Amino acid sequence: MISDYSTPVHHQVLELGHACSSIPPSNPSVLSFDNLTYSVKVGQKMSLSICGKDSSLDSSETGKKILLNDISEAAREGEITAVLGASGSGKSTLIDALADRIAKESLKGSVTLNGEVLESRLLKTISAYVMQDDLLFPMLTVEETLIVQALIDQLGLRNAANTVIGDEGHRGVSGGERRRVSIGIDIVHDPILLFLDEPTSGLDSTSAFMVVKVLQRIAQSGSIVIMSIHQPSYRLLTLLDRLIFLSHGQTVYAGSPGSLPEFFAEFGHPIPENENRTEFALDYIRDLEEIPGGTKTLVEFNKSWQAMKNAKNMFSNASKLSLRDTISVSISRGKLVSGAPNDSNSTSSPVLSFANPLWVEVMVIGKRSSLNAKRMPELFGIRLAAVLVTGIILATVYYHLDNSPRGVQERLGFFAFAISTTYYTCAESIPAFIQERYIFMRETAYNAYRRSSYVLAHSLISIPSLIVLSIAFATTTFWAVGLDGGFSGFCFFFFTIFSAFWAGSSFVTFLSGVVSHVMLSFTLVVAILSYFLLFSGFYVSRDRIPPFWLWFHYMSLVKYPYEAALQNEFHSPTKCFVMGVQMFDNTPLAVMPLSMKLKMLKTISTRLGRNITSNTCAVTGTDILQQQGITQLSKWNCLWITIAWGFFFRILFYFALLLSSKNKRR
């Protein structure tokens, strides 16, 4: 959950300092999972979009690949349950199944808490899922990321509180500290259920031990902790309460670390003295997987051994409380800081979906995004430099255009290039947003804040930078090019550029929310913007566009600011742009001597019955707009439509996040 320094939010944070001395409850809660089975079709890609990576599956003779095969186990409050196995054994898949990250229609079996099935919405509120990748804002400090002061102390991060998280280009906290920050983000609301995907991956032994020690304290405070781990050291093994070994999606051992020697001794392969138990077990399982029959004998032995030992008796003292009462008790003990509703007689779940009101979420999200951007000024600096360089080039190329026919054509070219440039420069923010998108997906997966809050905050904090870019471009080009309208004309030109930046930024944001690959996003943005420019009315006027493509003309984001800028420039019905013999410019007759042109004017005058001299105005601003097919909308309507496009794509962005943030395997 998120909170703000200046906003009082009722957070009762986990007291990790006393957790180890707390006495486990006499009737601990139990998370049971029975007959979990999950398979995927051959050739089908698993749609788990973590960090934009898709995992394709190998072919099998049966046409399916079984990732989980009838797994039935349980995890108890106050304990750490670790899932072990070789790569591809199903560790992460089992964690995903328990954390509701696999679609219900694809997963067979049941997951219950104290005997009651957990619905997806409730599970999101009472649980947390810590990904293997630490997705954090790189330029925020530990204190700014976690906010809650007590949590910083409890995670052992006080000495690093004022250090930025860091990334490849910025030095920050150590790997172990970074992982603890990542865990802290997800446990700030003190969940009942905590799932972790290889939290010690990539850490040295000391850092890994400190991370698991924190998890032990979380478990002993009244949480059920289930994590996958690749190969724990001897020190880590002393912190784990229950182990589940998997091989090709099947359970080959489930029990306490202390029972491992007895299990393998009875199987006929005793663990040598002074050897790491888990290393021996993993190596032996890996050896069995390479021979015909694989681990089938070990799987069958585990079933009979479990039945003989009656392993599930260890949960015979499990809580008899209902799910609702269990949650109420947890809240009374300080867990689930999202709190309870005011109506104590409500028959619904006693847990609210979100801890903070929408306006607090918007304020906090906006504040941290602004801080992160402020500490990475090079990102905005590149955009500003690109806009200024483009503006200077245009100002020098189109310097002080005259009102001749050639000047009119050059004005049209200037406006088309200027408007399209505003859209293309918006594409530069794609990499930064896609990185932020992964953080958003992680934080909203378990109701840290509303998706609407993120969209609102993202929209609001983008406005100041768009205003600066618009002012920079407008002031660089308007007077240098010699555009019409004076100060009022400049103001409208500024608003036109701003509306184009707003619409372009919204469009790029929406597209990045749909496509998570940077290069693919760039390709699509450039291609679509090119089509928008083609059908804007500059290259082909509306009257000349084939009827079956006319719909694209009205959907072009370039069309409306382009027409608004043209109307702002050519609005006067009295200002003349083609006078007398200038009508022969841009034609083969332009090379004729002036005397010959004057004679031709007299001939034309005679034919038309109208006196046309060298001072007669032939084309006004209104005529130019008609020639360009700009007759349907006023400049203000074009401006409002451009702004409306921006809001439209922001709304689409919200729905794109709503769909993509489910982040479930199929």
XYZ file of C-alpha atoms in Angstrom:
666
model
C 0.000 0.000 0.000
C 1.121 3.549 -0.507
C 1.022 6.473 1.839
C 2.309 10.031 1.979
C 4.567 11.783 4.443
C 1.993 14.464 5.139
C -1.099 12.312 4.973
C -2.167 10.384 8.082
C -2.943 6.834 7.043
C -3.700 4.238 9.695
C -0.808 1.839 9.216
C 0.025 -0.634 11.932
C 3.284 -2.066 10.716
C 4.666 -5.484 11.542
C 6.891 -5.413 14.630
C 9.651 -7.636 13.338
C 11.875 -6.872 16.259
C 9.668 -8.923 18.603
C 8.498 -11.479 16.103
C 11.020 -14.138 16.984
C 9.979 -14.197 20.586
C 6.284 -14.399 19.858
C 4.507 -17.631 20.693
C 2.875 -19.309 17.690
C -0.907 -19.352 17.879
C -2.443 -22.531 19.274
C -4.682 -22.840 16.227
C -2.587 -21.632 13.290
C -4.146 -20.970 9.913
C -3.352 -23.467 7.175
C -3.171 -22.908 3.430
C -4.022 -26.202 1.749
C -3.651 -27.030 -1.917
C -5.122 -30.254 -3.197
C -4.664 -32.044 -6.530
C -3.169 -29.045 -8.304
C -2.703 -29.902 -11.975
C -1.678 -27.573 -14.761
C -0.709 -28.367 -18.329
C -0.175 -26.407 -21.531
C -0.585 -27.372 -25.155
C 2.410 -28.133 -27.299
C 3.715 -25.036 -29.117
C 1.555 -22.679 -27.093
C 3.350 -19.796 -25.450
C 2.800 -19.283 -21.769
C 1.270 -15.840 -21.433
C 3.079 -14.812 -18.264
C 4.325 -11.342 -19.174
C 7.092 -10.670 -16.648
C 9.632 -8.170 -17.978
C 8.304 -8.695 -21.489
C 9.681 -12.280 -21.768
C 7.570 -15.071 -23.222
C 8.445 -18.699 -22.596
C 7.793 -21.157 -25.405
C 7.380 -24.844 -24.612
C 8.987 -27.926 -26.113
C 6.964 -30.504 -27.997
C 5.819 -33.731 -26.375
C 4.281 -36.913 -27.730
C 1.025 -36.482 -25.835
C 0.371 -33.001 -27.221
C 0.573 -31.463 -23.738
C 3.257 -30.599 -21.272
C 2.314 -31.142 -17.643
C 3.838 -28.501 -15.392
C 2.030 -29.492 -12.194
C 0.868 -33.065 -11.662
C -1.615 -33.678 -8.846
C 0.233 -31.795 -6.097
C -1.355 -31.847 -2.646
C 0.368 -30.214 0.314
C -0.180 -27.594 2.998
C 1.603 -24.630 4.568
C 1.083 -23.382 8.092
C 1.024 -19.977 9.707
C 4.280 -19.115 11.428
C 6.413 -21.233 9.123
C 8.426 -20.859 5.925
C 7.609 -23.445 3.289
C 10.282 -23.700 0.601
C 9.734 -25.251 -2.831
C 12.893 -26.767 -4.308
C 13.832 -28.453 -7.554
C 15.930 -28.175 -10.664
C 15.184 -25.656 -13.394
C 11.932 -26.655 -15.078
C 10.745 -28.730 -12.122
C 7.682 -26.529 -11.562
C 8.792 -24.377 -8.613
C 7.699 -21.031 -10.033
C 4.592 -22.596 -11.549
C 3.480 -23.881 -8.141
C 4.063 -20.459 -6.555
C 2.049 -18.867 -9.383
C -0.770 -21.382 -8.885
C -1.002 -20.626 -5.164
C -0.826 -16.857 -5.788
C -3.697 -16.962 -8.302
C -1.427 -16.129 -11.232
C -2.814 -18.953 -13.363
C -6.231 -18.627 -14.987
C -8.924 -20.581 -13.119
C -10.040 -22.403 -16.242
C -6.511 -23.748 -16.797
C -5.703 -24.847 -13.242
C -7.323 -27.946 -11.764
C -7.537 -28.558 -8.041
C -8.286 -26.266 -5.118
C -6.522 -23.792 -2.849
C -8.140 -23.179 0.547
C -7.408 -21.252 3.720
C -8.707 -23.052 6.790
C -10.851 -25.191 4.539
C -12.537 -22.343 2.631
C -11.843 -21.561 -1.027
C -10.085 -18.249 -1.616
C -11.695 -16.002 -4.204
C -9.351 -14.023 -6.433
C -10.440 -10.616 -5.163
C -9.975 -11.556 -1.508
C -6.670 -13.309 -2.168
C -5.266 -10.118 -3.716
C -6.114 -8.213 -0.553
C -4.732 -10.626 2.033
C -1.617 -11.736 0.141
C 1.517 -10.412 -1.518
C 3.702 -11.758 -4.308
C 7.387 -10.860 -4.552
C 8.801 -11.331 -8.044
C 12.268 -12.644 -8.742
C 13.165 -9.364 -10.488
C 13.479 -6.264 -8.311
C 11.252 -3.784 -10.145
C 11.858 -0.452 -8.420
C 12.247 3.210 -9.301
C 16.041 3.524 -9.643
C 16.406 7.144 -8.567
C 14.309 7.006 -5.391
C 16.011 6.442 -2.065
C 15.138 3.505 0.175
C 13.226 5.863 2.464
C 11.261 7.393 -0.409
C 10.438 3.933 -1.742
C 9.247 2.333 1.494
C 8.007 5.543 3.205
C 7.024 3.724 6.431
C 9.871 4.410 8.864
C 9.287 1.382 11.091
C 9.501 -0.936 8.109
C 12.913 0.485 7.141
C 14.273 -0.408 10.579
C 12.629 -3.807 10.602
C 14.205 -4.714 7.257
C 17.635 -3.635 8.479
C 17.861 -0.814 5.961
C 18.388 2.202 8.222
C 22.006 2.694 7.100
C 20.883 2.678 3.456
C 17.771 4.804 3.973
C 19.142 7.808 2.093
C 20.791 5.820 -0.701
C 19.102 5.627 -4.082
C 18.039 2.210 -5.364
C 20.235 2.581 -8.453
C 20.428 0.758 -11.755
C 22.985 -0.110 -14.427
C 23.927 3.532 -14.912
C 23.606 4.772 -11.333
C 25.337 3.350 -8.265
C 22.911 2.455 -5.498
C 22.209 -0.069 -2.747
C 23.683 -3.578 -2.698
C 21.906 -6.589 -4.159
C 20.769 -7.863 -0.759
C 19.493 -4.441 0.282
C 17.702 -4.083 -3.040
C 15.976 -7.436 -2.512
C 14.875 -6.443 0.993
C 13.457 -3.195 -0.376
C 11.588 -5.219 -2.972
C 10.150 -7.450 -0.249
C 9.307 -4.409 1.870
C 7.253 -2.890 -0.943
C 5.013 -5.947 -0.957
C 4.721 -6.537 2.807
C 4.034 -2.952 3.835
C 0.380 -3.906 4.372
C 1.471 -6.954 6.414
C -0.244 -9.725 4.417
C -1.526 -13.028 5.771
C -0.070 -14.909 2.783
C 3.339 -14.113 1.305
C 4.562 -15.765 -1.911
C 8.108 -15.278 -3.180
C 9.718 -16.450 -6.415
C 13.373 -17.263 -5.637
C 14.032 -14.300 -3.303
C 17.685 -15.325 -2.820
C 18.515 -15.629 -6.513
C 21.709 -13.801 -7.450
C 22.652 -12.974 -3.839
C 25.767 -13.964 -1.919
C 25.338 -16.282 1.062
C 25.337 -13.495 3.644
C 22.772 -11.386 1.786
C 20.619 -14.457 1.133
C 20.697 -15.367 4.834
C 19.629 -11.854 5.848
C 16.743 -11.936 3.365
C 15.451 -15.307 4.618
C 15.929 -14.173 8.225
C 13.546 -11.305 7.491
C 11.097 -13.796 5.974
C 11.337 -15.957 9.101
C 10.360 -12.990 11.241
C 7.448 -12.216 8.935
C 6.247 -15.814 9.242
C 6.574 -15.824 13.024
C 4.514 -12.648 13.212
C 1.516 -14.603 11.920
C 1.956 -14.985 8.158
C 2.114 -18.018 5.888
C 5.315 -17.713 3.824
C 5.832 -19.869 0.733
C 8.834 -19.367 -1.495
C 10.721 -21.105 -4.248
C 14.456 -21.485 -3.853
C 17.059 -23.055 -6.082
C 19.689 -24.506 -3.753
C 19.752 -23.277 -0.133
C 22.971 -23.269 1.851
C 23.318 -25.054 5.175
C 22.693 -21.791 7.055
C 19.535 -21.094 5.088
C 18.282 -24.600 5.765
C 18.170 -23.844 9.495
C 15.619 -21.095 8.814
C 13.230 -23.216 6.752
C 10.390 -25.139 8.400
C 9.053 -27.269 5.564
C 10.445 -28.404 2.218
C 8.664 -29.477 -0.956
C 10.901 -31.059 -3.600
C 9.517 -31.137 -7.150
C 10.570 -33.043 -10.240
C 8.758 -32.490 -13.539
C 5.755 -31.104 -11.689
C 5.469 -33.958 -9.164
C 6.211 -34.045 -5.449
C 9.201 -36.246 -4.599
C 9.473 -35.153 -0.980
C 7.435 -33.035 1.421
C 8.380 -32.615 5.037
C 10.716 -30.905 7.455
C 14.449 -30.493 6.702
C 15.186 -32.745 9.676
C 13.256 -35.650 8.115
C 15.323 -35.684 4.917
C 17.969 -38.142 6.213
C 15.306 -40.563 7.431
C 13.416 -40.312 4.122
C 16.407 -41.109 1.920
C 17.695 -43.753 4.319
C 14.403 -45.644 4.074
C 14.459 -45.196 0.298
C 17.812 -46.934 0.263
C 20.096 -43.971 -0.419
C 21.183 -42.513 2.916
C 22.667 -39.029 3.005
C 26.386 -39.136 3.880
C 27.418 -37.437 7.087
C 28.713 -33.870 6.876
C 27.023 -33.370 3.480
C 24.454 -30.686 2.759
C 21.087 -32.450 2.828
C 19.397 -30.380 0.168
C 22.376 -30.538 -2.176
C 22.430 -34.324 -1.889
C 18.674 -34.533 -2.475
C 18.742 -32.224 -5.489
C 21.737 -34.004 -7.034
C 20.161 -37.417 -6.518
C 16.837 -36.273 -7.989
C 18.690 -34.804 -10.972
C 20.473 -38.156 -11.488
C 17.178 -40.037 -11.406
C 15.709 -37.677 -14.010
C 18.387 -38.732 -16.496
C 17.633 -42.458 -16.384
C 14.636 -44.373 -17.837
C 11.664 -44.195 -15.524
C 12.962 -40.983 -14.013
C 11.758 -40.162 -10.521
C 8.663 -42.350 -10.693
C 9.909 -44.711 -7.948
C 10.772 -41.767 -5.697
C 7.348 -40.183 -6.280
C 5.602 -43.429 -5.361
C 7.815 -43.924 -2.322
C 7.026 -40.395 -1.139
C 3.294 -41.153 -1.318
C 3.645 -44.330 0.742
C 6.067 -42.663 3.169
C 3.679 -39.754 3.677
C 0.828 -42.154 4.334
C 2.937 -44.142 6.791
C 4.108 -41.097 8.665
C 0.662 -39.500 8.402
C 2.379 -36.200 7.617
C -0.820 -34.217 7.632
C -1.230 -34.823 11.385
C 1.087 -31.890 11.830
C -1.854 -29.745 10.764
C -4.418 -31.437 12.990
C -4.392 -28.442 15.314
C -5.192 -26.085 12.435
C -7.531 -23.194 13.048
C -11.216 -24.009 13.113
C -12.119 -20.377 12.523
C -14.030 -19.417 9.409
C -12.208 -17.469 6.734
C -13.978 -14.265 7.706
C -13.131 -14.735 11.385
C -9.540 -15.586 10.506
C -9.170 -12.299 8.645
C -10.843 -10.380 11.473
C -8.426 -11.903 13.992
C -5.484 -11.025 11.752
C -6.649 -7.422 11.520
C -7.034 -7.241 15.303
C -3.401 -8.403 15.587
C -2.255 -5.542 13.365
C -2.113 -7.301 10.013
C -3.748 -6.157 6.756
C -3.395 -2.415 7.286
C -6.007 -1.791 4.587
C -8.311 -1.938 7.596
C -11.919 -2.884 8.117
C -15.099 -1.196 6.977
C -17.095 0.962 9.316
C -20.084 -1.327 9.174
C -19.169 -4.155 11.503
C -22.362 -6.015 10.663
C -21.432 -6.332 7.015
C -21.642 -9.897 5.740
C -18.972 -9.291 3.165
C -15.255 -9.700 3.670
C -13.901 -7.457 6.462
C -11.064 -6.241 4.263
C -11.147 -3.169 2.072
C -9.669 -3.378 -1.413
C -7.526 -0.232 -1.042
C -5.999 1.438 1.992
C -6.059 5.037 0.736
C -8.536 7.291 -1.039
C -7.965 7.997 -4.710
C -6.635 11.528 -4.218
C -3.948 10.329 -1.802
C -2.861 7.659 -4.287
C -2.670 10.196 -7.106
C -0.612 12.554 -4.962
C 1.867 9.909 -3.807
C 2.281 8.271 -7.232
C 2.780 11.663 -8.827
C 5.278 12.725 -6.170
C 7.501 9.687 -6.498
C 7.366 9.733 -10.315
C 8.336 13.402 -10.257
C 11.231 12.702 -7.895
C 12.468 9.852 -10.065
C 12.272 12.033 -13.190
C 13.912 14.983 -11.424
C 16.926 12.848 -10.580
C 17.234 11.663 -14.161
C 17.190 15.057 -15.938
C 18.900 13.580 -18.974
C 15.633 11.946 -20.055
C 13.736 15.224 -20.298
C 16.881 17.026 -21.424
C 17.132 14.844 -24.514
C 13.530 15.607 -25.466
C 13.978 19.336 -24.879
C 17.208 19.363 -26.870
C 15.520 17.523 -29.744
C 12.655 20.045 -29.779
C 15.007 23.040 -29.605
C 17.291 21.720 -32.342
C 14.295 20.989 -34.566
C 12.886 24.442 -33.857
C 16.191 26.168 -34.655
C 16.584 24.223 -37.892
C 13.047 25.090 -38.978
C 13.550 28.734 -37.963
C 16.657 29.032 -40.096
C 15.324 27.082 -43.070
C 11.997 28.945 -43.134
C 13.357 32.282 -41.904
C 11.025 35.230 -42.535
C 8.751 33.735 -45.156
C 7.084 36.227 -47.464
C 3.478 36.267 -48.659
C 4.249 35.149 -52.181
C 2.837 31.945 -53.705
C 6.141 30.257 -52.924
C 5.928 31.549 -49.349
C 2.478 29.974 -49.057
C 3.822 26.576 -50.124
C 6.713 26.903 -47.707
C 4.317 27.773 -44.885
C 2.304 24.643 -45.612
C 5.484 22.570 -45.482
C 6.571 24.215 -42.239
C 3.281 23.462 -40.486
C 3.197 19.849 -41.667
C 6.752 19.202 -40.501
C 6.311 21.108 -37.231
C 3.141 19.239 -36.213
C 4.511 15.825 -37.176
C 7.710 16.553 -35.226
C 5.749 17.048 -32.016
C 4.351 13.539 -32.379
C 7.644 11.876 -33.253
C 9.469 13.417 -30.285
C 6.873 11.835 -27.973
C 8.191 8.408 -28.998
C 11.424 9.116 -27.103
C 9.640 8.420 -23.799
C 8.781 4.817 -24.717
C 11.727 3.090 -22.935
C 11.200 4.998 -19.677
C 7.489 4.293 -19.647
C 7.854 0.578 -20.398
C 10.221 0.282 -17.440
C 7.653 2.048 -15.269
C 4.903 -0.178 -16.656
C 6.485 -3.268 -15.083
C 6.614 -1.537 -11.703
C 2.955 -0.623 -12.096
C 1.990 -4.214 -12.934
C 3.815 -5.495 -9.891
C 2.303 -2.954 -7.507
C -1.279 -3.232 -8.728
C -1.279 -7.027 -8.903
C -2.186 -7.100 -5.213
C -4.140 -3.862 -4.866
C -1.368 -1.499 -3.774
C -3.356 1.284 -5.459
C -6.038 1.829 -8.088
C -5.198 1.676 -11.758
C -7.219 4.848 -12.244
C -4.953 6.611 -9.727
C -1.916 5.670 -11.756
C -3.465 6.886 -15.023
C -4.496 10.195 -13.435
C -1.092 10.739 -11.823
C 0.745 9.779 -15.006
C -1.377 12.240 -16.982
C -1.015 15.127 -14.543
C 2.758 14.918 -14.127
C 3.239 14.854 -17.899
C 1.560 18.240 -18.399
C 4.341 20.535 -17.041
C 6.975 18.965 -19.297
C 4.655 19.242 -22.307
C 4.107 22.926 -21.536
C 7.870 23.549 -21.429
C 8.391 21.712 -24.723
C 5.548 23.658 -26.345
C 6.883 27.017 -25.203
C 10.385 26.117 -26.384
C 9.198 25.144 -29.849
C 6.704 27.990 -30.290
C 9.084 30.747 -29.211
C 11.883 29.332 -31.357
C 9.848 29.253 -34.565
C 6.863 31.631 -34.507
C 8.563 35.013 -34.950
C 11.612 33.673 -36.772
C 9.462 32.118 -39.480
C 7.296 35.237 -39.642
C 3.926 33.687 -38.840
C 0.823 35.848 -38.739
C -1.365 36.965 -35.851
C 0.907 38.836 -33.471
C 0.741 37.886 -29.780
C -2.744 36.357 -30.023
C -1.584 34.316 -32.993
C 1.440 33.164 -31.000
C -0.761 32.113 -28.068
C -2.984 30.019 -30.315
C 0.057 28.509 -32.034
C 1.407 27.565 -28.588
C -1.887 25.903 -27.630
C -1.893 24.053 -30.952
C 1.608 22.703 -30.357
C 0.689 21.796 -26.778
C -2.454 19.945 -27.890
C -0.344 18.016 -30.409
C 2.175 17.095 -27.709
C -0.693 16.063 -25.404
C -2.374 13.890 -28.034
C 0.965 12.404 -29.126
C 2.040 11.671 -25.573
C -1.308 10.007 -24.831
C -1.126 7.953 -28.020
C 2.420 6.765 -27.300
C 1.480 5.992 -23.687
C -1.493 3.911 -24.808
C 0.551 2.014 -27.383
C 3.292 1.326 -24.840
C 0.639 -0.019 -22.484
C -0.409 -2.508 -25.148
C 3.015 -3.463 -26.545
C 5.688 -4.222 -23.941
C 8.659 -4.519 -26.318
C 10.637 -1.306 -26.828
C 11.681 -1.884 -30.439
C 8.237 -3.117 -31.445
C 6.665 -0.064 -29.811
C 9.044 2.259 -31.675
C 8.269 0.532 -34.965
C 4.508 0.767 -34.486
C 4.618 4.403 -33.349
C 6.726 5.508 -36.314
C 4.603 3.552 -38.796
C 1.242 4.757 -37.482
C 2.392 8.379 -37.220
C 3.573 8.175 -40.822
C 0.101 7.081 -41.854
C -1.400 9.917 -39.823
C 0.819 12.403 -41.668
C -0.035 10.883 -45.053
C -3.766 11.305 -44.474
C -3.529 14.637 -42.647
C -4.413 16.647 -45.760
C -0.941 18.004 -46.484
C 0.183 15.512 -49.120
C -3.324 14.829 -50.430
C -6.240 17.176 -49.721
C -9.429 15.761 -48.300
C -11.254 16.099 -51.609
C -8.623 13.959 -53.360
C -8.465 11.111 -50.806
C -10.176 7.902 -52.078
C -13.518 7.333 -50.325
C -12.419 4.026 -48.810
C -9.518 5.816 -47.039
C -11.478 8.869 -45.934
C -12.129 7.387 -42.491
C -8.374 7.386 -41.835
C -8.270 11.094 -42.663
C -10.699 11.826 -39.835
C -8.795 9.563 -37.440
C -5.455 11.197 -38.207
C -3.997 12.852 -35.112
C -1.976 15.170 -37.367
C -5.039 16.457 -39.251
C -6.596 18.536 -36.491
C -3.599 20.506 -35.144
C -2.400 20.956 -38.751
C -5.729 22.463 -39.791
C -5.835 24.576 -36.623
C -2.379 26.006 -37.378
C -3.324 26.731 -41.011
C -6.498 28.536 -39.989
C -4.547 30.549 -37.447
C -2.179 31.598 -40.241
C -4.608 32.076 -43.132
C -7.666 33.267 -41.214
C -7.892 36.706 -42.833
C -10.263 36.977 -45.850
C -8.598 40.268 -46.865
C -4.902 39.450 -46.575
C -3.539 38.797 -50.060
C -1.069 36.026 -50.878
C -1.216 36.085 -54.693
C -1.333 39.496 -56.383
C -1.503 40.242 -60.110
C 1.315 38.643 -62.068
C 2.192 36.471 -59.024
C -0.464 34.054 -60.229
C 2.062 32.893 -62.828
C 4.598 31.906 -60.176
C 5.183 28.179 -59.699
C 4.135 27.651 -63.345
C 6.127 27.432 -66.628
C 4.987 30.992 -67.336
C 7.051 32.287 -64.418
C 10.120 32.659 -66.692
C 8.327 35.049 -69.036
C 9.302 38.760 -68.894
C 7.140 41.093 -66.841
C 5.825 42.943 -69.901
C 4.501 39.699 -71.342
C 2.846 38.822 -68.038
C 1.103 42.200 -67.955
C -0.204 41.649 -71.495
C -1.566 38.276 -70.431
C -3.322 39.942 -67.478
C -5.050 42.330 -69.896
C -6.129 39.397 -72.067
C -7.527 37.597 -69.035
C -9.282 40.780 -67.912
C -10.950 41.087 -71.310
C -12.048 37.462 -71.274
C -13.457 37.659 -67.759
C -14.913 41.122 -68.110
C -13.046 42.163 -65.001
C -10.173 44.583 -64.585
C -7.146 42.661 -63.284
C -3.951 44.640 -62.705
C -0.635 43.907 -61.053
C -2.144 45.150 -57.769
C -5.278 43.001 -57.903
C -5.494 40.308 -55.209
C -6.048 36.889 -56.768
C -5.794 34.592 -53.711
C -6.613 35.436 -50.075
C -6.092 33.383 -46.926
C -9.646 32.050 -47.171
C -8.939 30.873 -50.722
C -5.881 28.959 -49.536
C -7.917 27.183 -46.833
C -10.516 26.209 -49.439
C -7.806 24.909 -51.744
C -6.527 22.728 -48.896
C -10.022 21.429 -48.179
C -10.127 23.049 -44.733
C -13.732 24.155 -44.617
C -15.525 21.899 -42.121
C -14.161 22.863 -38.691
C -13.091 26.114 -37.068
C -9.626 26.408 -35.580
C -11.015 26.190 -32.050
C -12.953 23.038 -32.863
C -9.767 21.520 -34.269
C -7.947 22.446 -31.057
C -10.604 20.892 -28.798
C -10.752 17.741 -30.908
C -6.967 17.336 -30.619
C -7.193 17.665 -26.835
C -10.108 15.227 -26.810
C -7.969 12.698 -28.691
C -5.492 12.919 -25.828
C -8.168 12.133 -23.237
C -9.499 9.332 -25.428
C -6.127 7.592 -25.569
C -5.676 8.054 -21.819
C -8.972 6.225 -21.294
C -7.837 3.480 -23.669
C -4.582 3.358 -21.713
C -6.558 2.687 -18.534
C -8.417 -0.232 -20.099
C -5.176 -1.580 -21.577
C -3.648 -1.605 -18.090
C -6.794 -3.140 -16.676
C -6.476 -6.079 -19.049
C -2.697 -6.500 -19.095
C -2.173 -6.196 -15.335
C -4.000 -9.456 -14.669
C -0.664 -11.093 -15.505
C -1.931 -14.675 -15.447
C -0.805 -17.779 -17.247
C -3.312 -19.415 -19.527
